[in-house]
XYZ file of C-alpha atoms in Angstrom:
313
model
C 2.508 21.315 -0.604
C -0.047 20.699 -3.356
C -3.465 20.463 -1.722
C -5.213 18.967 -4.771
C -4.743 15.518 -6.318
C -6.063 14.677 -9.819
C -9.141 12.467 -10.118
C -9.974 10.612 -13.319
C -13.363 11.067 -14.927
C -15.475 8.540 -16.840
C -16.640 8.948 -20.465
C -19.846 10.476 -19.082
C -17.808 12.845 -16.906
C -18.361 11.264 -13.508
C -15.520 10.962 -10.970
C -13.885 7.533 -11.090
C -13.590 6.278 -7.516
C -10.698 4.175 -6.293
C -11.016 0.578 -5.176
C -12.890 0.358 -1.848
C -13.835 4.050 -2.104
C -17.499 4.901 -1.546
C -19.513 8.073 -1.974
C -21.525 9.285 1.030
C -22.941 12.580 -0.192
C -23.018 14.863 -3.233
C -24.280 18.319 -4.098
C -23.983 20.866 -6.895
C -23.725 24.623 -7.307
C -20.620 24.913 -5.116
C -17.816 27.422 -5.619
C -14.294 27.136 -4.194
C -11.769 29.845 -3.425
C -8.154 29.048 -2.606
C -7.021 31.619 -0.035
C -3.460 32.415 1.017
C -2.724 35.209 3.478
C -6.291 36.482 3.063
C -5.862 36.799 -0.697
C -7.794 34.742 -3.243
C -5.234 33.040 -5.495
C -7.544 30.653 -7.367
C -11.286 30.271 -7.881
C -13.622 27.573 -9.194
C -17.297 28.303 -9.812
C -20.499 26.254 -9.740
C -19.072 22.758 -9.545
C -20.210 19.495 -7.999
C -18.943 18.243 -4.638
C -18.623 14.536 -3.793
C -17.848 13.370 -0.260
C -16.257 9.905 -0.351
C -14.614 7.635 2.178
C -11.114 8.744 1.072
C -11.403 12.320 -0.170
C -13.524 15.320 -1.034
C -13.897 15.474 -4.832
C -14.693 18.658 -6.741
C -15.827 18.468 -10.352
C -16.306 21.559 -12.524
C -18.238 20.961 -15.755
C -17.920 24.551 -16.992
C -14.849 24.657 -19.248
C -14.707 28.456 -19.015
C -13.684 28.180 -15.351
C -10.898 25.624 -15.759
C -7.561 25.706 -17.515
C -6.509 22.043 -17.296
C -7.782 18.542 -16.585
C -6.567 18.846 -12.985
C -8.781 21.891 -12.572
C -11.828 20.077 -13.925
C -11.788 17.252 -11.356
C -9.587 17.020 -8.293
C -9.617 15.515 -4.827
C -8.723 16.692 -1.341
C -7.512 13.636 0.645
C -8.914 13.418 4.165
C -5.514 12.697 5.723
C -4.205 16.114 4.618
C -7.003 18.043 6.354
C -6.344 19.576 9.764
C -9.693 21.187 10.510
C -13.079 21.862 8.935
C -15.486 24.459 10.215
C -17.492 27.664 9.912
C -14.565 29.884 10.868
C -14.995 33.498 9.918
C -12.652 35.360 7.616
C -12.379 39.032 6.766
C -12.282 38.134 3.086
C -15.766 36.580 3.190
C -17.341 38.367 6.140
C -20.270 39.536 3.984
C -21.446 35.952 3.333
C -23.862 33.948 5.464
C -22.148 31.281 7.600
C -24.921 28.794 6.703
C -23.754 28.702 3.090
C -20.001 28.379 3.535
C -17.278 26.501 5.377
C -13.494 26.474 5.458
C -10.895 23.709 5.203
C -7.481 24.069 6.870
C -4.531 21.795 6.056
C -1.819 20.158 8.152
C 1.158 21.112 5.975
C -0.041 24.101 3.992
C -0.904 27.681 4.797
C -3.563 27.701 2.093
C -7.219 27.728 3.106
C -10.123 26.470 1.029
C -13.385 28.395 1.155
C -16.480 26.479 -0.001
C -19.607 28.442 -0.834
C -22.925 26.677 -1.430
C -24.869 28.799 -3.903
C -28.256 27.058 -3.856
C -28.536 25.338 -0.470
C -27.275 25.283 3.095
C -23.972 23.540 3.766
C -24.838 22.427 7.310
C -25.885 18.848 6.481
C -22.938 18.284 4.158
C -20.537 19.826 6.680
C -21.786 17.562 9.482
C -21.026 14.451 7.428
C -17.654 15.844 6.363
C -16.642 16.515 9.971
C -17.546 12.955 10.995
C -15.399 11.462 8.248
C -12.447 13.766 9.013
C -12.690 12.882 12.716
C -12.797 9.183 11.897
C -9.806 9.522 9.567
C -7.809 11.421 12.207
C -8.647 8.855 14.898
C -7.507 5.925 12.761
C -4.209 7.621 11.816
C -3.527 8.631 15.442
C -3.930 5.100 16.806
C -0.635 3.666 18.093
C 0.538 0.137 18.796
C 2.112 -0.911 22.132
C 5.875 -0.392 22.385
C 8.111 -3.479 22.070
C 9.377 -3.096 25.642
C 5.864 -3.237 27.042
C 4.821 -6.200 24.917
C 7.986 -8.167 25.792
C 7.623 -7.573 29.520
C 3.989 -8.618 29.492
C 4.530 -11.701 27.337
C 7.345 -13.186 29.402
C 5.343 -14.130 32.487
C 2.492 -15.324 30.294
C 4.704 -17.775 28.409
C 6.321 -18.957 31.647
C 2.973 -19.560 33.305
C 1.773 -21.417 30.193
C 4.780 -23.707 30.376
C 4.164 -24.242 34.058
C 0.532 -25.209 33.464
C 1.504 -27.517 30.572
C 4.082 -29.464 32.617
C 2.979 -32.816 34.044
C 4.867 -35.806 35.463
C 2.999 -38.100 33.066
C 4.631 -36.283 30.122
C 8.158 -36.457 31.549
C 10.878 -38.942 30.599
C 10.944 -41.629 27.888
C 7.469 -42.868 28.810
C 6.037 -39.390 28.277
C 7.651 -39.146 24.841
C 6.206 -42.536 23.832
C 2.729 -41.516 24.980
C 2.968 -38.289 22.953
C 3.965 -40.237 19.803
C 1.071 -42.685 20.300
C -1.378 -39.781 20.780
C -0.251 -38.113 17.543
C -0.570 -41.432 15.684
C -4.156 -41.843 16.902
C -5.037 -38.323 15.756
C -3.499 -39.049 12.323
C -5.531 -42.262 11.988
C -8.765 -40.425 12.813
C -7.992 -37.740 10.241
C -7.227 -40.326 7.523
C -10.427 -42.284 8.267
C -12.555 -39.152 7.886
C -10.766 -38.196 4.671
C -11.196 -41.627 3.053
C -14.825 -41.775 4.148
C -15.481 -38.497 2.293
C -13.491 -39.773 -0.688
C -15.583 -42.944 -0.843
C -18.783 -40.886 -0.884
C -17.351 -38.744 -3.679
C -16.446 -41.812 -5.747
C -19.995 -43.127 -5.336
C -21.392 -39.946 -6.844
C -18.631 -39.545 -9.443
C -20.576 -41.302 -12.218
C -23.650 -39.133 -11.668
C -21.499 -35.982 -11.643
C -19.819 -36.915 -14.939
C -23.208 -37.568 -16.597
C -24.516 -34.212 -15.336
C -21.433 -32.378 -16.637
C -21.831 -34.002 -20.067
C -25.496 -32.975 -20.128
C -24.636 -29.322 -19.386
C -21.871 -29.402 -22.007
C -24.271 -30.651 -24.696
C -26.819 -27.972 -23.779
C -24.160 -25.284 -23.967
C -23.124 -26.399 -27.453
C -26.730 -26.006 -28.598
C -27.033 -22.441 -27.295
C -28.208 -20.001 -29.964
C -26.379 -16.806 -30.874
C -28.937 -14.667 -29.021
C -28.568 -16.744 -25.844
C -24.790 -16.515 -26.108
C -25.050 -12.738 -26.376
C -27.290 -12.594 -23.324
C -24.847 -14.788 -21.369
C -22.061 -12.355 -22.276
C -24.190 -9.551 -20.834
C -24.532 -11.476 -17.579
C -20.748 -11.543 -17.321
C -20.580 -7.753 -17.112
C -19.119 -6.495 -13.856
C -21.549 -4.810 -11.491
C -21.569 -1.132 -10.605
C -19.530 -0.864 -7.365
C -21.145 2.272 -5.925
C -24.478 2.980 -7.670
C -26.107 6.386 -7.258
C -29.264 6.518 -5.102
C -32.023 9.056 -4.482
C -30.869 9.494 -0.886
C -27.315 10.180 -2.003
C -27.965 12.432 -5.010
C -31.188 14.202 -4.013
C -32.272 16.589 -6.786
C -29.373 15.397 -8.953
C -30.644 11.810 -8.967
C -31.878 11.489 -12.562
C -28.932 13.487 -13.921
C -26.395 11.315 -12.107
C -28.365 8.197 -13.008
C -28.206 9.197 -16.681
C -24.418 9.574 -16.497
C -24.103 6.243 -14.688
C -26.304 4.578 -17.324
C -24.186 6.039 -20.118
C -20.969 4.754 -18.534
C -22.554 1.330 -18.034
C -23.582 1.032 -21.683
C -20.216 2.303 -22.977
C -17.708 0.716 -20.605
C -19.679 -2.539 -20.370
C -19.731 -2.656 -24.198
C -23.442 -3.435 -24.066
C -24.258 -1.383 -27.158
C -21.221 -2.684 -29.001
C -22.336 -6.283 -28.466
C -25.854 -5.473 -29.654
C -24.765 -3.684 -32.858
C -25.298 -0.199 -31.431
C -28.973 -0.538 -30.452
C -30.740 -2.273 -27.560
C -34.369 -2.281 -26.340
C -35.048 -0.255 -23.213
C -36.583 -3.327 -21.576
C -33.254 -5.180 -21.937
C -31.392 -2.171 -20.577
C -33.710 -2.170 -17.565
C -32.877 -5.817 -16.747
C -29.121 -5.528 -17.330
C -28.747 -2.188 -15.562
C -30.654 -3.357 -12.484
C -28.585 -6.528 -12.352
C -25.386 -4.482 -12.425
C -26.682 -2.209 -9.637
C -27.201 -5.142 -7.287
C -29.599 -4.357 -4.441
C -30.041 -0.692 -5.462
C -32.787 -1.362 -8.004
C -34.475 1.412 -9.983
C -38.031 1.677 -11.279
C -38.991 1.786 -14.974
C -40.028 5.417 -14.441
C -36.568 6.309 -13.137
C -34.911 4.609 -16.102
C -37.143 6.489 -18.527
C -36.461 9.818 -16.787
C -32.711 9.144 -16.887
C -32.892 8.154 -20.559
C -34.617 11.430 -21.376
C -31.673 13.284 -19.811
C -29.048 11.668 -22.066
C -29.502 14.058 -24.953
C -29.791 17.192 -22.785
C -26.533 16.331 -21.005
C -24.677 15.857 -24.294
C -23.750 12.255 -23.476
C -22.585 9.873 -26.241
C -25.645 7.616 -25.705
C -29.049 8.498 -27.165
């Protein structure tokens, strides 16, 4: 069984999350060893770790430690994980338990050893355990067997029929009364519908005049206004990075997110390759939704673009 699945990366080398996938925590300076029968068979050094709702993503930016695209960014789906913990191993007995944890799989004898080189792994491990437990609980939930559901539904339906039966609804007279009742309900529904339609017709002239007014204004829109309107049509950022999520990596991750936004949103392309930072601030904050950033954060992220070797300057 292959324990890793490939994860796409953006132009600024950030993991591309799936639809409805959200990132809960991230950290850097993490090494991974793939262990089989107490022997290290593969090793990745000083990468970034992203804990999402669907998987644990590892991204290695150092090309000297990877041999393929799969090695540079891969995921470990939560449903494949059997257990996560601080289990000891003779291979790594010399390391502090506060800086490492192990991942065991359901259908593989391989073990993953994670070593945190610059911080403790306890906080990250606590969150990881909660997500694994939640994933296991949801997959272990079972639905009632058909035999149980059939046996319980039979008396319910019979009792419902018994409660619904009345002598006034029996015979030809009962059928006639039911038809008359349905006709009355239909009349009430039609009266309400036509009442609403009459109100709509009363306002129809005003609505047409308003639509014509907006249409004439739109035809008079200048080229600059049209460009700005095209910016407003840019899709928002589904899972924006935050200070709480990224910690010390905040401005670095924000710079990569900003670069992806300007490239993939074609913001620079629509503005002939150059755009004022004040416009970027407005557009970027709009795309981030409720997770707004300060001008200072934008400036700090912009200063990181060149140092990170990103295509935006």
